[in-house]
mmCIF file of C-alpha atoms in Angstrom:
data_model
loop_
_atom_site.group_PDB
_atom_site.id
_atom_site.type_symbol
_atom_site.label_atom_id
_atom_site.label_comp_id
_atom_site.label_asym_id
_atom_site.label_seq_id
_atom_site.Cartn_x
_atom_site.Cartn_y
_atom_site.Cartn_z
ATOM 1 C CA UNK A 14 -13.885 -6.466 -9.816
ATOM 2 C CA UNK A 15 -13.343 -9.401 -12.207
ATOM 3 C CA UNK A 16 -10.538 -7.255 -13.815
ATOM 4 C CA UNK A 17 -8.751 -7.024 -10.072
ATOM 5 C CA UNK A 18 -8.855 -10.660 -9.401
ATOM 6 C CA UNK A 19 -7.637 -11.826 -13.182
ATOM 7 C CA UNK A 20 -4.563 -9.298 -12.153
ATOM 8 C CA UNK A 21 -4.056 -10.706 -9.007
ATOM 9 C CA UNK A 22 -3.415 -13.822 -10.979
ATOM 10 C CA UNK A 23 -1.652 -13.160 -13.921
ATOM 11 C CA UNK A 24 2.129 -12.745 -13.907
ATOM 12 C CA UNK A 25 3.731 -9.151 -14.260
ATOM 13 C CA UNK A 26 3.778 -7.185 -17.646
ATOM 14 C CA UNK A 27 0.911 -9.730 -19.102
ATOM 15 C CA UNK A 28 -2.179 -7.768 -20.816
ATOM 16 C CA UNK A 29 -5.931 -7.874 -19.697
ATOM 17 C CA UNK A 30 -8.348 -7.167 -21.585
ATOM 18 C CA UNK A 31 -11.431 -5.860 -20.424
ATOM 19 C CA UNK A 32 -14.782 -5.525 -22.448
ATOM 20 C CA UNK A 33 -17.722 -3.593 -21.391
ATOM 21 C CA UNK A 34 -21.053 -2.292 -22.270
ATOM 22 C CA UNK A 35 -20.789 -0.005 -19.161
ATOM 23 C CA UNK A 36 -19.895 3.469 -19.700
ATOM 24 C CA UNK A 37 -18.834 3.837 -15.911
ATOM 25 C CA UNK A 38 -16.231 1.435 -16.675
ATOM 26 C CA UNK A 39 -14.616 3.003 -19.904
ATOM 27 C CA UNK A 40 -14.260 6.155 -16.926
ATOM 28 C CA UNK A 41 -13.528 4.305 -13.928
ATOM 29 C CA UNK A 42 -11.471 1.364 -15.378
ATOM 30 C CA UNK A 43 -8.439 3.596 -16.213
ATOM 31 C CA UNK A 44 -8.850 5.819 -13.150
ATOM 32 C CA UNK A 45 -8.818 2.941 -10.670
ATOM 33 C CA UNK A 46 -5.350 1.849 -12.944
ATOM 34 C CA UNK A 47 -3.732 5.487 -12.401
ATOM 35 C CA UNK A 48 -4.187 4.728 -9.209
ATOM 36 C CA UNK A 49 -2.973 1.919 -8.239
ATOM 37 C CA UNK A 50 0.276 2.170 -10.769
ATOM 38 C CA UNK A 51 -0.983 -0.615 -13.280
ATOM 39 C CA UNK A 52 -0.067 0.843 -17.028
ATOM 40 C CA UNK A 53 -3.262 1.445 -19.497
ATOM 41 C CA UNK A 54 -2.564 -0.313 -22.828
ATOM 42 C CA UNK A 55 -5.472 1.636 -24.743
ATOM 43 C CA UNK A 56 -9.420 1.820 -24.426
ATOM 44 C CA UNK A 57 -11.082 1.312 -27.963
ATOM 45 C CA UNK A 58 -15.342 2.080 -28.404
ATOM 46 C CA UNK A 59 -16.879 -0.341 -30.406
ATOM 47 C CA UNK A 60 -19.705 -0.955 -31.450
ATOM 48 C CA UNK A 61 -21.677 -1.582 -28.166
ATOM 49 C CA UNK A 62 -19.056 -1.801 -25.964
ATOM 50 C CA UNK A 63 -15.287 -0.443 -24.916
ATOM 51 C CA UNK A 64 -12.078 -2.966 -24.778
ATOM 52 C CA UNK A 65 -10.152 -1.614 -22.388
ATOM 53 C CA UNK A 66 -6.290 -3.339 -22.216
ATOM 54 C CA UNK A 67 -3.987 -2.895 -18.944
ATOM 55 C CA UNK A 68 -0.863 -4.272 -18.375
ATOM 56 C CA UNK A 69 0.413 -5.407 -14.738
ATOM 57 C CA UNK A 70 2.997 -3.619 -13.863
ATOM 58 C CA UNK A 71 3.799 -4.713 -10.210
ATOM 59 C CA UNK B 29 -2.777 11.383 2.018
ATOM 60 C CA UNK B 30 -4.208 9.059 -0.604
ATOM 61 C CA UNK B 31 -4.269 6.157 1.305
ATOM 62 C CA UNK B 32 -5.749 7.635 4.146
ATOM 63 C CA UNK B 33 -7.886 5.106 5.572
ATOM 64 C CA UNK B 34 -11.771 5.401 5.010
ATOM 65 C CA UNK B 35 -14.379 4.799 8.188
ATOM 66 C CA UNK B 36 -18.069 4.302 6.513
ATOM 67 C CA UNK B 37 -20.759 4.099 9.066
ATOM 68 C CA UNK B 38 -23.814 2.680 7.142
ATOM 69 C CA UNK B 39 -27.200 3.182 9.333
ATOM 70 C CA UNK B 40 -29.489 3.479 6.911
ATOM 71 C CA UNK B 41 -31.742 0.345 5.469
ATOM 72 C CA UNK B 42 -31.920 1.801 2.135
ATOM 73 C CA UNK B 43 -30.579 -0.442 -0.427
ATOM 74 C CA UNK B 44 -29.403 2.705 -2.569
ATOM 75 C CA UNK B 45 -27.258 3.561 0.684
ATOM 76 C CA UNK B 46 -26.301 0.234 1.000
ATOM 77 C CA UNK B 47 -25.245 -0.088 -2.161
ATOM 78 C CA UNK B 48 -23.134 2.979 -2.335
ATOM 79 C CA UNK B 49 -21.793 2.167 0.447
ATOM 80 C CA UNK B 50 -20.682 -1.164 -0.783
ATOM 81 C CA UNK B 51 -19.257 0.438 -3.662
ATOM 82 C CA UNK B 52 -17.390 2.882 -1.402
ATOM 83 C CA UNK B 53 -16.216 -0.300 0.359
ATOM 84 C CA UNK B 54 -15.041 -2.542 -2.386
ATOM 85 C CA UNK B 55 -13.250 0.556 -4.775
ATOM 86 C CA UNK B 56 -11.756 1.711 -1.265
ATOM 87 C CA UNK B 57 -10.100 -1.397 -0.951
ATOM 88 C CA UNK B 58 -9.049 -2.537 -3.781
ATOM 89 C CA UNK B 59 -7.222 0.641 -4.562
ATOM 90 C CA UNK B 60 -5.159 0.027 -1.814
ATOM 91 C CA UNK B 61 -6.492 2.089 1.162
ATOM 92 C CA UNK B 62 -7.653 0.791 4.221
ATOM 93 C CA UNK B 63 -11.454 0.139 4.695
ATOM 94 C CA UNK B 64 -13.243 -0.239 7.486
ATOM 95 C CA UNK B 65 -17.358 -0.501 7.694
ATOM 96 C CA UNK B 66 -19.553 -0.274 10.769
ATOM 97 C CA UNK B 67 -23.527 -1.309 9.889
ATOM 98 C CA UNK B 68 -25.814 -0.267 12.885
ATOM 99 C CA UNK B 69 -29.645 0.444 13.217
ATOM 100 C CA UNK B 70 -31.667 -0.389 9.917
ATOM 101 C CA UNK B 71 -28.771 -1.156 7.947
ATOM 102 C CA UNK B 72 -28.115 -4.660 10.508
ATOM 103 C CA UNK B 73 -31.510 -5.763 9.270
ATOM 104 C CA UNK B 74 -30.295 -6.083 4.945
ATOM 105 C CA UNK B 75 -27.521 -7.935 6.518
ATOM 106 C CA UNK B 76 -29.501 -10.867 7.812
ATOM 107 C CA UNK B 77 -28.270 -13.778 7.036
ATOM 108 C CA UNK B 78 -29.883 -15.754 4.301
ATOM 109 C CA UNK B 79 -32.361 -13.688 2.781
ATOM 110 C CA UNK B 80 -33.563 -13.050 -0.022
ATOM 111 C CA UNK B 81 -32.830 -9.497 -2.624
ATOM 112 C CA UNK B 82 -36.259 -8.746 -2.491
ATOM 113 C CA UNK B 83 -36.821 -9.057 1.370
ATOM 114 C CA UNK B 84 -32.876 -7.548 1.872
ATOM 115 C CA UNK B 85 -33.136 -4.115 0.056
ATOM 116 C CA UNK B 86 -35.835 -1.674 0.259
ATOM 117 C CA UNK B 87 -35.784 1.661 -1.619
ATOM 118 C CA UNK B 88 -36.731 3.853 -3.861
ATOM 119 C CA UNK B 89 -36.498 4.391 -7.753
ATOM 120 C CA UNK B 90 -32.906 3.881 -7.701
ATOM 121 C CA UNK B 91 -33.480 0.639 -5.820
ATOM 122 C CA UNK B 92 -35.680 -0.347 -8.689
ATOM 123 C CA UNK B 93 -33.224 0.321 -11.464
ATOM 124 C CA UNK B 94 -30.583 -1.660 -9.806
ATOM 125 C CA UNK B 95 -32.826 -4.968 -9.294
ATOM 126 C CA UNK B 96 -34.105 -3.748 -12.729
ATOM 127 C CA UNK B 97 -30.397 -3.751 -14.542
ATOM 128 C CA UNK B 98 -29.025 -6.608 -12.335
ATOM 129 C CA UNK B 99 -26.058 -4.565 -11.020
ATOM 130 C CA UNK B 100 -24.115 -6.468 -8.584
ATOM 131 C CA UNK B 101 -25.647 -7.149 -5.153
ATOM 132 C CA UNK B 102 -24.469 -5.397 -2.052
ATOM 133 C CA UNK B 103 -23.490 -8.554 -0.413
ATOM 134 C CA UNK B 104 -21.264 -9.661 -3.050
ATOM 135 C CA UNK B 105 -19.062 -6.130 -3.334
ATOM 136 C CA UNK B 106 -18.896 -6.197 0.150
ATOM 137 C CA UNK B 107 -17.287 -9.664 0.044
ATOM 138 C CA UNK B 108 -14.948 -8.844 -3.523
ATOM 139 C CA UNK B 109 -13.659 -5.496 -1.384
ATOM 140 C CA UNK B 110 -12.764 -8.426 1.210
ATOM 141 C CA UNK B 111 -11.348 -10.995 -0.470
ATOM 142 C CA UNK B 112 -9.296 -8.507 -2.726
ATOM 143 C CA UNK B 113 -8.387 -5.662 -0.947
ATOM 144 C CA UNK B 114 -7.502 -4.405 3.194
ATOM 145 C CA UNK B 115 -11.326 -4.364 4.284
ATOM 146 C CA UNK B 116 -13.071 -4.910 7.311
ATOM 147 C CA UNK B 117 -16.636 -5.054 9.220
ATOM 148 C CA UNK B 118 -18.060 -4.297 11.843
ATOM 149 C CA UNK B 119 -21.504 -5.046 13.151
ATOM 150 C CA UNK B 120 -22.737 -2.452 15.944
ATOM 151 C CA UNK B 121 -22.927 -4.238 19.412
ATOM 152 C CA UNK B 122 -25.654 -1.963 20.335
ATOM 153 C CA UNK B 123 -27.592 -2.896 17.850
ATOM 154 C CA UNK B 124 -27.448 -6.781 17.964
ATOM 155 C CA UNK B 125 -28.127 -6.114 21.558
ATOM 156 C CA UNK B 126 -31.165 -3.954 21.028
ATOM 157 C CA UNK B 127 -32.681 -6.968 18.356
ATOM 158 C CA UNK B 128 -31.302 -9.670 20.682
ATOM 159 C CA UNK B 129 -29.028 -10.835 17.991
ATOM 160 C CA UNK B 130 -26.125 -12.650 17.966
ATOM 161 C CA UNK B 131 -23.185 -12.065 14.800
ATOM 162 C CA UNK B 132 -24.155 -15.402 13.584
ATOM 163 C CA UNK B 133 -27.458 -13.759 12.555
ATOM 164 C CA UNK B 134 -25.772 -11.997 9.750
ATOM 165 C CA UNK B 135 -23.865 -12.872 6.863
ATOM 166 C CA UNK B 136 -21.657 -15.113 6.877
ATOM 167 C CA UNK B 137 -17.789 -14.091 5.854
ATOM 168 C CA UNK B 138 -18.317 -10.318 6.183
ATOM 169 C CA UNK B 139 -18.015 -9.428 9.373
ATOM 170 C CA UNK B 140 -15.117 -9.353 11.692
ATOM 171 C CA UNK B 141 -16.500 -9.035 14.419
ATOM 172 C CA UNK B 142 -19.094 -6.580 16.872
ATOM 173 C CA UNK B 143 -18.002 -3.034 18.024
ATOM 174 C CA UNK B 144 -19.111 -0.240 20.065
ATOM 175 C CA UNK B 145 -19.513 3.077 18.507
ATOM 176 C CA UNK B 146 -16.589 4.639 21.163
ATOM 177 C CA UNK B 147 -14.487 2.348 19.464
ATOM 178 C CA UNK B 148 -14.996 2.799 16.210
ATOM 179 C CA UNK B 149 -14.913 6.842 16.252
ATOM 180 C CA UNK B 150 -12.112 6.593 18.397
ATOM 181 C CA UNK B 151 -10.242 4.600 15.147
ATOM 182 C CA UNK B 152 -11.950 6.865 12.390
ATOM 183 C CA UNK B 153 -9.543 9.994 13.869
ATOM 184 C CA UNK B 154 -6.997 8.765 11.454
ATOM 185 C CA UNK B 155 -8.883 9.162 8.535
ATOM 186 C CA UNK B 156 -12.054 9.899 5.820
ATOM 187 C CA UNK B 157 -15.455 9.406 8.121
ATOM 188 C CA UNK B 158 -18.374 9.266 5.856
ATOM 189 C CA UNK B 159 -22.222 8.181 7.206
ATOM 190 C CA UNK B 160 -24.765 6.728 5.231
#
């Protein structure tokens, strides 16, 4: 949810990144971007956690 | 249709059912389809305004686990799904009546407002009904 507010407020084609020590949201993170028509930059496991990077698109 | 809007009727006073159907809520709405939530029988009682986590939500193991792992409390998704995407509330007029409750029982900023069952089924033709 924190990710959908910070892209409510940044200006289009600026990156977010997102990191996480919750599995469900390495899956559901890029799903929910699919979806919606946001662009994923990459998802990187590290050690304890997943950066995932999306770019607004709209 | 993917945005086909989604009709959750949430009965139950389980917190695992209340929060899944918070989560149904909140991911519902912020990926751009329409939302709408009717809470009736036990389910009015976890929405009472002001109390506490461990007097809100009664479960199981699951329920455990969640207060366990601090995921995020019912309330609050229901609110984010608001504030962020097409969602809406509402509380069963039945079963204020039935408690003698008035909306300003509940929580505040979640509800839009009371509605009979009729009403509600009547809207949920147009799209995904699921009851918890």
């Amino acid at each position: 949810m924190e990710l959908i507010a910070t892209l409510k407020l940044v200006q289009v084609g600026d990156e977010i990144e997102v990191l996480s020590s919750d599995k469900g949201s390495a899956n559901d993170i890029p799903e929910w971007v699919k979806k919606v028509h946001h662009e994923m930059v990459g998802i990187t496991k590290e050690d304890g956690y997943w950066s995932i990077v999306v770019r607004k698109t709209k | 249709m993917a945005n086909d809007p989604l009709y959750i009727l949430l009965c139950s006073g389980e917190h695992e059912k209340i929060q899944m159907a918070a989560m149904m809520a909140s991911v519902g709405a912020v990926s751009e389809r329409p939302v709408e939530v009717f809470v009736s029988m036990n389910a009015v009682l976890a929405f009472t305004k002001g109390s506490a986590p461990e007097e809100r939500y009664r479960g199981g193991t699951f329920s455990d686990l969640l207060k366990a792992k601090n995921a995020p409390d019912a309330m609050t998704l229901f609110r984010q799904g608001k504030e962020l995407g097409d969602l809406k509330m509402w509380a069963c007029s039945m079963a204020l009546d039935v408690q003698g409750w008035e909306l300003d029982r509940l929580e505040d900023d979640l509800f839009d407002g009371t509605l009979g069952l009729t009403k509600f089924l009547s809207d949920a033709e147009n799209g995904q009904f699921i009851t918890l």
